[in-house]
Amino acid sequence: MKEGIGFGIDRGGTFTDVFVVYPDGNTDTFKLLSEDINYPDAPTEAIRRVLSHYKNVDIPRGQKIPTEDISFIRMGTTVATNALLERKGEKTALFITSGFKDLLKIGNQARSNIFQLNIPTPEMLYDEVYEVEERIYLDDPTCEMDLKFEQKVGLNGQKVIIAQEIDESKLCGNFEKAAEKGIQSIAVALLHSYIYPEHEKTVKRIALEHGFKHVSISSEVSPMIKIVPRAFTATADAYLTPIIQTYIECFKEGFENNLEGVIVEFMRSDGGLCSIKEFVLYFSPVYFIFSFVGSKAILSGPAGGVVGVSYTAYDEKTEEPVIAFDMGGTSTDVSRYAGHFNEVIESETDGIIILSPQLEINTVAAGGGSRLFFKNGLFVVGPESSGSNPGPLCYRRNGFLSLTDANVVLNRIVPEFFPSIFGENGDQPLDYDSAYRGMEELASSINKSNNAGREMSVTEVALGFIKVANEAMCRPIRTLTEAKGFDTAKHVLACFGGAGGQHACAVARALGMKKVKIHKNAGVLSAYGLILADVVVEKQTPHLKAIGSSYNEIESTFKKLIEDSKESLTEQGFSENDMKFERILHMRYDRTDAIIFCSDLDGTFTEKDFVEDFEKHYRREFGFVIQDREIIVDDVRVRGVGSRFLAENKKKFSKTEGKLKSITSYKGYFENGTSEMHFYKLDDMLFGDIVEGPAVIIDKNCTILVEPNCKAVMTEYGDIMIEVDELKEKTNEKEEGISSIHLSIFSHRFMSIAEQMGKVLCRSAISTNIKERLDFSCALFGPNGHLVANAPHIPVHLGGMQSAVQSQLEYYGKEGLKPGDVLLSNHPSAGGSHLPDLTIITPVFMEGTTEPDFFVANRGHHADIGGLVPGSMPPHSTLLIQEGAIFKHFKVVDDGKFREEELTRILKEPGKVPNCSGTRNLRDNLADLRAQIAANQKGILLLTELVKAYGIDTVKKYMNHIQSAAETAVREMLKEKASKTERSETFEGKTYRFLTFTDYMDDGSPISLNVYIEPETGDAIFDFSNSGPQVYSSINAPKAITTAAVIYCLRCLVNEDIPLNQGCLAPITIKLVKGSILDPREDAAVVGGNVQTSQRLCDVVFGAFGEVAASQGCMNNITFGDDSLGYYETVAGGAGAGRNFHGRSAVHTHMTNTRITDVEILEARYPVILRRFAIRTNSGGKGKWNGGDGVLREYVFRRPMKLSVMTERRALQPYGLEGGEPAKRGLNILLREGVYPISLGPKNSIDVHPKDIFELWTPGGGGFGAD
């Protein structure tokens, strides 16, 4: 490497950060705007300015910049991210296996916001999609389907069946069509190409022969199992790579000789640098899988900061883990470092899934530009952002009240210490007065609210919003720590970025952290991280075999991948002494999807070491290991590292000899009142200088707030280390009235507790239903069993669990419960939904109490608990005892003892019922129940910490007030609806505004609702008394189902981000008739009521309110299996259209939100072939606003099994509203031997044979308004 100036440049959305290293070892830092009319490219302008100063010669803009003094340029860039978010990538076509052209539109079928009726449809990156006539099957010796096709050997030695070779003639025709439409870039994703890539390579070859500019094939971009994320990744790569290539070429053209002789490297999402020379090799026969291409560049900007933290904040001697905290204008990024980078395989950005190892960086929509609101008695920060233009009010561009304004009002940001770059001409200072006036207006509105309690000052309101924002930023940190088994308080908070220093102390204090470290280059740490980063080359190949039977093969693969990596690094100028190779296995237990990265840093691991490392990580993250289960290696990977710059420049600072003097002071307002706040310049500080809070340390690139009871010390290397002590807040047991600020904070804390319970359950469970399909819910409840907060999991669980908790409380009484008790229930008359949904309830006792102070509970769907059929979802059950094991009031843990023997007896009891079996998977039942118990223990731990911080009376008080906030929102919604409703009816002697609607189940049973709304108070009666009688089938719905449907619908109709809790039901009286389909007798079959009638209940409520047409009204429950296996899934359909929006196609609606199993996973684990999975075009109802379409899913069975279908809307169509047309009904068709059609009707069980095809046609959603 030649001598000269080195550049680390991080091109962000607003600012470009620059770190310069001169030949003599001196450094410089600065920022400039990423977009400016005075120059075309910020990184080029930065280099021009530095060289002009260094050479003392003005280099005019537009003139090629000389390169003789440049040694290297390292860049992180948001070019790919911005192109993705703004949808400004290359015009792209996707070529995918025939039968799956809609696969990316369907995705995993889940919706991101369960309460949003207008479900957004992700915008696809491709402009055109074409089907490739080809098909690969996996060979399975247990299958009995006679497949007389050619066999080949895949990359891992597994046999594959070439069911159909590529139809090259049709492929060429489609390429010609794509070219005629202006397509420049091609993405290719064919089923099972991760293991047999030859078909994709053929498509790529033919595409290049047709002259396309760029081709991304999924087997090269992301050679891992799962077609949906792999296809998304290939599409993103094809969409973004040409944009990156164009940017790099334009950048090079600004320099003499196109930067020949200069090392130019870019940061990738995995935290490694890559040479732009490697980029060119993407098009050659030698392929480097982690070049700087579109799919590897999404996190190019944030990754530099994480690398910077790894070098500057982590101490190898103490090994204290670090949380990186990067707060920007619109969002905050957090990550964890404990001696190695934490990676994830799969992530999502703006609806696009990326399947590729990348740094684990969690983002929350809270930044300096986050807008401030007061809604339903709550302080709300974001997610809307004021952006950089117009920006916050203080930017002098008629912007919006934002978090930055709150910091200005509190003098944490002082205009005189900020650049004068604001106003119309970009030459004005920050405007304190505008920020204050905006906050004053909002404070006035808050004080007029009944929830405000005593009147609040402007500074109190400003501080309140900052505290709410801080709590929001704590949640993703807890996800990185507590949710993975780490103690948050034992971390160091490493703060960087422009805004983070103003919030770091408060965030650390809220999380119990004692240290905050702010590096001297914190304001430009992402650029500094680029200087310190290593060049990384990664090689990866699929394996998909048990480690025990294939370790010799793994060792051989490692050797080959290391040689390939070494060759690549050598070509980039590294000697072997500069190289390190990390050996990585992607490991998981058989029949699970939770992958653990196991790394061998020095090449010494044996098979035993890898297994022990896997079990250690698995036990820490999930709380257990699975005995007698094979460990599968999905992928073998080598990370080759080339190091040019060995260490951070540890230049020591002089030791102070006198007391540091402040440059000025301002009044500051904090939790404990107003204090004098001294200001200091970072440049004035020397080693050993101490700054006692409250104070502000000013630097040209960042502002550091040292809060009260905090002490900042300058280290010998010029960094700031802040010691954080506890600060007693005003909120305690003696607080009078309520605080809207603390109402908002407690809302976050309660929700966070439920979320962390869910993380623990997901981590600890071993069944596919809970761990992968996420068919579970967690919540916490007040002392009377009222729902306080829940994580946004499965809607049908959420409202119903409250009934289960109250049923146990009524049965045992508070005096009948004691510490160490855990309750298990699934009975419909005790608040259950259907028997497979097992609810675990734990009473919470604070220290010194003899009665429960709170309850925590979770409900999880168990794959089998016995009964008539595998999967415990019998379509034709007529009695409850045919549907599985029954628990009404059972202490699964009594006085701390797990009652395994009695639990096992009850789970086996269904075997005594004629034609029924006991549980078919006892081990999974026991393991998942233990996981559910562990999830509740996590909730208890977090509740205990909350009570310790605030006092039990305060926590209970805010539990009640959180419910009042939800109640207020629902009442306001109902009063508004009443004001727009003309029809009135008298009910029980009073006059109400009246709504009514009736719909019918496929058997003709009516679900009828009359709604009576009191227009002045917002009270309402939901009267289902005219619904049909209990039926002799399984579609009876327990009372808890109706409660869940009503609370869900009310939350959707409010259409604001309010907590879902008992308060939503406070204005509501629900009337049911005992012995009806909605309140059946105790012995009634109910398994279909949970999954079918619940959906119809939602359609009826929404029909009465007239806001949205019927959705598919069904969950499309499909099970198949035999004595050795069982599979269960629910399948998407169409969403109903509403006022001013179309219904989304191919999505789960209303009471469910479980994910669909990826096609490649399904075919790898079960003896079926999925022949087609597509949107059922024109199945949605037409109207001014069209209903969403359903889907078509075709299964081919490869061996004899039992197929069970439990569906609805096969006889009656999903209705339209206000002139909108109804949607098409669903169909369940079995083709015997793939030829003879048989209609299975809505509910049936049938024996299927090899070559039988089952076609599932799901209903669409109704239309809204006359077309």
Tab-separated table of N, CA and C in Angstrom, residues 923-1033:
chain	number	residue	atom	x	y	z
A	923	ARG	N	-43.795	-35.546	24.601
A	923	ARG	CA	-42.542	-34.846	24.902
A	923	ARG	C	-42.628	-33.368	24.512
A	924	ASP	N	-43.191	-33.077	23.346
A	924	ASP	CA	-43.345	-31.684	22.931
A	924	ASP	C	-44.313	-30.944	23.834
A	925	ASN	N	-45.404	-31.620	24.244
A	925	ASN	CA	-46.352	-30.983	25.163
A	925	ASN	C	-45.651	-30.547	26.448
A	926	LEU	N	-44.899	-31.460	27.038
A	926	LEU	CA	-44.235	-31.159	28.304
A	926	LEU	C	-43.191	-30.059	28.131
A	927	ALA	N	-42.437	-30.132	27.041
A	927	ALA	CA	-41.402	-29.116	26.811
A	927	ALA	C	-42.021	-27.745	26.589
A	928	ASP	N	-43.091	-27.673	25.795
A	928	ASP	CA	-43.716	-26.378	25.536
A	928	ASP	C	-44.391	-25.818	26.773
A	929	LEU	N	-44.974	-26.683	27.607
A	929	LEU	CA	-45.577	-26.194	28.847
A	929	LEU	C	-44.503	-25.637	29.788
A	930	ARG	N	-43.358	-26.277	29.827
A	930	ARG	CA	-42.265	-25.733	30.637
A	930	ARG	C	-41.817	-24.376	30.086
A	931	ALA	N	-41.816	-24.262	28.750
A	931	ALA	CA	-41.443	-22.985	28.133
A	931	ALA	C	-42.458	-21.907	28.484
A	932	GLN	N	-43.750	-22.279	28.504
A	932	GLN	CA	-44.793	-21.319	28.855
A	932	GLN	C	-44.652	-20.867	30.308
A	933	ILE	N	-44.301	-21.814	31.180
A	933	ILE	CA	-44.086	-21.473	32.587
A	933	ILE	C	-42.890	-20.526	32.714
A	934	ALA	N	-41.826	-20.796	31.938
A	934	ALA	CA	-40.633	-19.942	31.971
A	934	ALA	C	-40.945	-18.537	31.471
A	935	ALA	N	-41.803	-18.430	30.458
A	935	ALA	CA	-42.186	-17.111	29.942
A	935	ALA	C	-42.888	-16.294	31.014
A	936	ASN	N	-43.761	-16.948	31.785
A	936	ASN	CA	-44.431	-16.244	32.880
A	936	ASN	C	-43.444	-15.819	33.956
A	937	GLN	N	-42.459	-16.661	34.225
A	937	GLN	CA	-41.443	-16.287	35.220
A	937	GLN	C	-40.694	-15.037	34.782
A	938	LYS	N	-40.453	-14.903	33.483
A	938	LYS	CA	-39.811	-13.691	32.981
A	938	LYS	C	-40.703	-12.485	33.246
A	939	GLY	N	-42.000	-12.634	33.014
A	939	GLY	CA	-42.923	-11.540	33.286
A	939	GLY	C	-42.923	-11.147	34.754
A	940	ILE	N	-42.859	-12.141	35.638
A	940	ILE	CA	-42.829	-11.860	37.079
A	940	ILE	C	-41.560	-11.092	37.442
A	941	LEU	N	-40.433	-11.514	36.889
A	941	LEU	CA	-39.169	-10.840	37.168
A	941	LEU	C	-39.228	-9.368	36.743
A	942	LEU	N	-39.752	-9.109	35.568
A	942	LEU	CA	-39.809	-7.737	35.059
A	942	LEU	C	-40.822	-6.898	35.831
A	943	LEU	N	-41.948	-7.500	36.232
A	943	LEU	CA	-42.920	-6.784	37.060
A	943	LEU	C	-42.313	-6.441	38.421
A	944	THR	N	-41.545	-7.369	38.971
A	944	THR	CA	-40.900	-7.128	40.267
A	944	THR	C	-39.945	-5.943	40.168
A	945	GLU	N	-39.164	-5.878	39.066
A	945	GLU	CA	-38.255	-4.755	38.876
A	945	GLU	C	-39.022	-3.441	38.754
A	946	LEU	N	-40.167	-3.474	38.077
A	946	LEU	CA	-40.968	-2.264	37.913
A	946	LEU	C	-41.501	-1.787	39.255
A	947	VAL	N	-41.988	-2.721	40.063
A	947	VAL	CA	-42.499	-2.368	41.392
A	947	VAL	C	-41.379	-1.819	42.274
A	948	LYS	N	-40.203	-2.413	42.154
A	948	LYS	CA	-39.058	-1.924	42.937
A	948	LYS	C	-38.719	-0.486	42.569
A	949	ALA	N	-38.870	-0.145	41.289
A	949	ALA	CA	-38.510	1.197	40.829
A	949	ALA	C	-39.565	2.234	41.196
A	950	TYR	N	-40.847	1.867	41.182
A	950	TYR	CA	-41.906	2.866	41.317
A	950	TYR	C	-42.801	2.677	42.539
A	951	GLY	N	-42.785	1.491	43.139
A	951	GLY	CA	-43.696	1.227	44.243
A	951	GLY	C	-44.956	0.534	43.751
A	952	ILE	N	-45.479	-0.382	44.553
A	952	ILE	CA	-46.596	-1.215	44.092
A	952	ILE	C	-47.877	-0.417	43.891
A	953	ASP	N	-48.130	0.565	44.772
A	953	ASP	CA	-49.355	1.347	44.620
A	953	ASP	C	-49.341	2.137	43.315
A	954	THR	N	-48.171	2.680	42.966
A	954	THR	CA	-48.070	3.443	41.723
A	954	THR	C	-48.288	2.539	40.513
A	955	VAL	N	-47.678	1.344	40.537
A	955	VAL	CA	-47.838	0.418	39.406
A	955	VAL	C	-49.305	0.026	39.253
A	956	LYS	N	-49.960	-0.305	40.362
A	956	LYS	CA	-51.376	-0.673	40.281
A	956	LYS	C	-52.220	0.494	39.788
A	957	LYS	N	-51.874	1.692	40.261
A	957	LYS	CA	-52.632	2.873	39.846
A	957	LYS	C	-52.543	3.069	38.335
A	958	TYR	N	-51.339	2.935	37.802
A	958	TYR	CA	-51.192	3.157	36.359
A	958	TYR	C	-51.732	1.998	35.532
A	959	MET	N	-51.819	0.814	36.123
A	959	MET	CA	-52.533	-0.268	35.445
A	959	MET	C	-53.992	0.130	35.219
A	960	ASN	N	-54.575	0.738	36.231
A	960	ASN	CA	-55.958	1.192	36.091
A	960	ASN	C	-56.072	2.345	35.103
A	961	HIS	N	-55.125	3.288	35.161
A	961	HIS	CA	-55.210	4.456	34.285
A	961	HIS	C	-54.945	4.108	32.820
A	962	ILE	N	-54.099	3.105	32.581
A	962	ILE	CA	-53.878	2.638	31.209
A	962	ILE	C	-55.199	2.119	30.632
A	963	GLN	N	-55.965	1.422	31.461
A	963	GLN	CA	-57.267	0.922	31.014
A	963	GLN	C	-58.229	2.089	30.777
A	964	SER	N	-58.122	3.124	31.598
A	964	SER	CA	-59.001	4.295	31.413
A	964	SER	C	-58.704	5.006	30.102
A	965	ALA	N	-57.413	5.045	29.724
A	965	ALA	CA	-57.040	5.685	28.457
A	965	ALA	C	-57.657	4.942	27.280
A	966	ALA	N	-57.615	3.611	27.324
A	966	ALA	CA	-58.228	2.821	26.255
A	966	ALA	C	-59.745	3.002	26.258
A	967	GLU	N	-60.335	3.045	27.449
A	967	GLU	CA	-61.783	3.244	27.557
A	967	GLU	C	-62.206	4.572	26.931
A	968	THR	N	-61.442	5.632	27.217
A	968	THR	CA	-61.760	6.950	26.653
A	968	THR	C	-61.746	6.913	25.135
A	969	ALA	N	-60.744	6.263	24.561
A	969	ALA	CA	-60.636	6.205	23.104
A	969	ALA	C	-61.813	5.461	22.492
A	970	VAL	N	-62.214	4.349	23.111
A	970	VAL	CA	-63.353	3.580	22.579
A	970	VAL	C	-64.649	4.373	22.717
A	971	ARG	N	-64.833	5.030	23.868
A	971	ARG	CA	-66.051	5.830	24.048
A	971	ARG	C	-66.140	6.936	22.992
A	972	GLU	N	-65.026	7.605	22.732
A	972	GLU	CA	-65.035	8.682	21.737
A	972	GLU	C	-65.382	8.136	20.358
A	973	MET	N	-64.853	6.965	20.022
A	973	MET	CA	-65.161	6.348	18.735
A	973	MET	C	-66.644	6.017	18.642
A	974	LEU	N	-67.205	5.463	19.725
A	974	LEU	CA	-68.623	5.088	19.715
A	974	LEU	C	-69.533	6.320	19.661
A	975	LYS	N	-69.149	7.388	20.369
A	975	LYS	CA	-69.952	8.615	20.316
A	975	LYS	C	-69.934	9.219	18.911
A	976	GLU	N	-68.764	9.161	18.276
A	976	GLU	CA	-68.672	9.680	16.905
A	976	GLU	C	-69.538	8.846	15.964
A	977	LYS	N	-69.521	7.516	16.148
A	977	LYS	CA	-70.358	6.648	15.308
A	977	LYS	C	-71.830	6.947	15.545
A	978	ALA	N	-72.203	7.152	16.813
A	978	ALA	CA	-73.596	7.464	17.134
A	978	ALA	C	-74.038	8.761	16.476
A	979	SER	N	-73.139	9.742	16.429
A	979	SER	CA	-73.493	11.038	15.837
A	979	SER	C	-73.753	10.927	14.335
A	980	LYS	N	-73.211	9.894	13.718
A	980	LYS	CA	-73.387	9.714	12.273
A	980	LYS	C	-74.465	8.676	11.947
A	981	THR	N	-75.124	8.155	12.985
A	981	THR	CA	-76.118	7.105	12.797
A	981	THR	C	-77.515	7.682	13.001
A	982	GLU	N	-78.381	7.546	12.008
A	982	GLU	CA	-79.722	8.130	12.075
A	982	GLU	C	-80.716	7.215	12.782
A	983	ARG	N	-80.588	5.917	12.600
A	983	ARG	CA	-81.587	4.994	13.118
A	983	ARG	C	-81.503	4.899	14.640
A	984	SER	N	-82.655	4.950	15.292
A	984	SER	CA	-82.728	4.803	16.745
A	984	SER	C	-83.668	3.655	17.084
A	985	GLU	N	-83.420	2.997	18.199
A	985	GLU	CA	-84.280	1.928	18.703
A	985	GLU	C	-84.345	2.021	20.214
A	986	THR	N	-85.479	1.556	20.756
A	986	THR	CA	-85.633	1.505	22.208
A	986	THR	C	-85.304	0.109	22.691
A	987	PHE	N	-84.477	0.047	23.723
A	987	PHE	CA	-84.068	-1.245	24.268
A	987	PHE	C	-84.092	-1.136	25.784
A	988	GLU	N	-84.868	-2.009	26.406
A	988	GLU	CA	-84.999	-2.035	27.868
A	988	GLU	C	-85.333	-0.654	28.412
A	989	GLY	N	-86.229	0.063	27.695
A	989	GLY	CA	-86.756	1.336	28.178
A	989	GLY	C	-85.930	2.548	27.843
A	990	LYS	N	-84.804	2.385	27.144
A	990	LYS	CA	-83.969	3.525	26.783
A	990	LYS	C	-83.840	3.603	25.265
A	991	THR	N	-83.590	4.825	24.780
A	991	THR	CA	-83.426	5.037	23.344
A	991	THR	C	-81.939	5.123	22.999
A	992	TYR	N	-81.554	4.350	21.993
A	992	TYR	CA	-80.157	4.276	21.571
A	992	TYR	C	-80.062	4.489	20.064
A	993	ARG	N	-78.882	4.889	19.601
A	993	ARG	CA	-78.570	4.768	18.195
A	993	ARG	C	-78.380	3.282	17.910
A	994	PHE	N	-78.841	2.837	16.740
A	994	PHE	CA	-78.990	1.399	16.518
A	994	PHE	C	-78.243	0.956	15.264
A	995	LEU	N	-77.452	-0.099	15.404
A	995	LEU	CA	-76.776	-0.749	14.277
A	995	LEU	C	-77.142	-2.231	14.307
A	996	THR	N	-77.234	-2.854	13.163
A	996	THR	CA	-77.571	-4.277	13.153
A	996	THR	C	-76.955	-4.964	11.951
A	997	PHE	N	-76.652	-6.245	12.115
A	997	PHE	CA	-76.122	-7.026	10.994
A	997	PHE	C	-76.255	-8.509	11.334
A	998	THR	N	-76.519	-9.299	10.304
A	998	THR	CA	-76.593	-10.750	10.450
A	998	THR	C	-75.834	-11.413	9.310
A	999	ASP	N	-75.057	-12.397	9.625
A	999	ASP	CA	-74.387	-13.211	8.616
A	999	ASP	C	-74.607	-14.667	9.004
A	1000	TYR	N	-74.261	-15.583	8.107
A	1000	TYR	CA	-74.575	-16.986	8.315
A	1000	TYR	C	-73.345	-17.860	8.123
A	1001	MET	N	-73.242	-18.869	8.962
A	1001	MET	CA	-72.228	-19.891	8.766
A	1001	MET	C	-72.644	-20.762	7.580
A	1002	ASP	N	-71.730	-21.576	7.099
A	1002	ASP	CA	-72.042	-22.402	5.936
A	1002	ASP	C	-73.167	-23.395	6.204
A	1003	ASP	N	-73.401	-23.774	7.463
A	1003	ASP	CA	-74.504	-24.695	7.775
A	1003	ASP	C	-75.824	-23.960	7.972
A	1004	GLY	N	-75.843	-22.640	7.756
A	1004	GLY	CA	-77.055	-21.849	7.883
A	1004	GLY	C	-77.250	-21.202	9.238
A	1005	SER	N	-76.378	-21.498	10.203
A	1005	SER	CA	-76.522	-20.904	11.532
A	1005	SER	C	-76.299	-19.392	11.463
A	1006	PRO	N	-77.250	-18.600	11.983
A	1006	PRO	CA	-77.082	-17.151	11.939
A	1006	PRO	C	-76.173	-16.649	13.057
A	1007	ILE	N	-75.358	-15.670	12.733
A	1007	ILE	CA	-74.623	-14.879	13.729
A	1007	ILE	C	-75.221	-13.480	13.616
A	1008	SER	N	-75.993	-13.105	14.615
A	1008	SER	CA	-76.779	-11.877	14.528
A	1008	SER	C	-76.387	-10.911	15.636
A	1009	LEU	N	-76.214	-9.638	15.263
A	1009	LEU	CA	-75.789	-8.620	16.226
A	1009	LEU	C	-76.654	-7.381	16.118
A	1010	ASN	N	-77.158	-6.927	17.255
A	1010	ASN	CA	-77.768	-5.605	17.374
A	1010	ASN	C	-76.880	-4.768	18.309
A	1011	VAL	N	-76.477	-3.590	17.852
A	1011	VAL	CA	-75.646	-2.700	18.660
A	1011	VAL	C	-76.469	-1.486	19.054
A	1012	TYR	N	-76.539	-1.223	20.345
A	1012	TYR	CA	-77.262	-0.070	20.880
A	1012	TYR	C	-76.237	0.879	21.496
A	1013	ILE	N	-76.104	2.086	20.942
A	1013	ILE	CA	-75.091	3.037	21.421
A	1013	ILE	C	-75.777	4.217	22.109
A	1014	GLU	N	-75.344	4.501	23.323
A	1014	GLU	CA	-75.826	5.673	24.052
A	1014	GLU	C	-74.992	6.868	23.560
A	1015	PRO	N	-75.604	7.815	22.825
A	1015	PRO	CA	-74.811	8.833	22.124
A	1015	PRO	C	-74.089	9.816	23.041
A	1016	GLU	N	-74.542	10.000	24.254
A	1016	GLU	CA	-73.918	10.984	25.129
A	1016	GLU	C	-72.717	10.414	25.870
A	1017	THR	N	-72.790	9.153	26.268
A	1017	THR	CA	-71.728	8.569	27.099
A	1017	THR	C	-70.802	7.632	26.328
A	1018	GLY	N	-71.273	7.134	25.177
A	1018	GLY	CA	-70.475	6.156	24.452
A	1018	GLY	C	-70.604	4.753	25.001
A	1019	ASP	N	-71.544	4.516	25.922
A	1019	ASP	CA	-71.830	3.148	26.350
A	1019	ASP	C	-72.517	2.416	25.201
A	1020	ALA	N	-72.339	1.092	25.136
A	1020	ALA	CA	-72.955	0.334	24.048
A	1020	ALA	C	-73.295	-1.071	24.512
A	1021	ILE	N	-74.377	-1.585	23.956
A	1021	ILE	CA	-74.780	-2.968	24.188
A	1021	ILE	C	-74.564	-3.730	22.879
A	1022	PHE	N	-73.819	-4.814	22.950
A	1022	PHE	CA	-73.629	-5.707	21.802
A	1022	PHE	C	-74.486	-6.939	22.068
A	1023	ASP	N	-75.626	-6.991	21.415
A	1023	ASP	CA	-76.626	-8.019	21.695
A	1023	ASP	C	-76.599	-9.082	20.599
A	1024	PHE	N	-76.082	-10.268	20.957
A	1024	PHE	CA	-76.017	-11.396	20.019
A	1024	PHE	C	-77.147	-12.401	20.278
A	1025	SER	N	-78.192	-11.971	20.947
A	1025	SER	CA	-79.231	-12.901	21.410
A	1025	SER	C	-79.963	-13.600	20.269
A	1026	ASN	N	-80.005	-12.995	19.098
A	1026	ASN	CA	-80.721	-13.600	17.971
A	1026	ASN	C	-79.862	-14.561	17.160
A	1027	SER	N	-78.664	-14.854	17.633
A	1027	SER	CA	-77.815	-15.823	16.939
A	1027	SER	C	-78.378	-17.227	17.121
A	1028	GLY	N	-77.929	-18.154	16.259
A	1028	GLY	CA	-78.504	-19.496	16.232
A	1028	GLY	C	-78.192	-20.327	17.457
A	1029	PRO	N	-78.888	-21.452	17.598
A	1029	PRO	CA	-78.660	-22.352	18.742
A	1029	PRO	C	-77.356	-23.124	18.580
A	1030	GLN	N	-76.908	-23.708	19.672
A	1030	GLN	CA	-75.744	-24.592	19.639
A	1030	GLN	C	-75.932	-25.637	18.545
A	1031	VAL	N	-74.864	-25.984	17.832
A	1031	VAL	CA	-74.977	-26.906	16.705
A	1031	VAL	C	-74.281	-28.227	17.028
A	1032	TYR	N	-74.694	-29.267	16.281
A	1032	TYR	CA	-74.128	-30.603	16.463
A	1032	TYR	C	-72.888	-30.743	15.578
A	1033	SER	N	-71.941	-29.847	15.818
A	1033	SER	CA	-70.662	-29.874	15.102
A	1033	SER	C	-69.679	-29.059	15.930
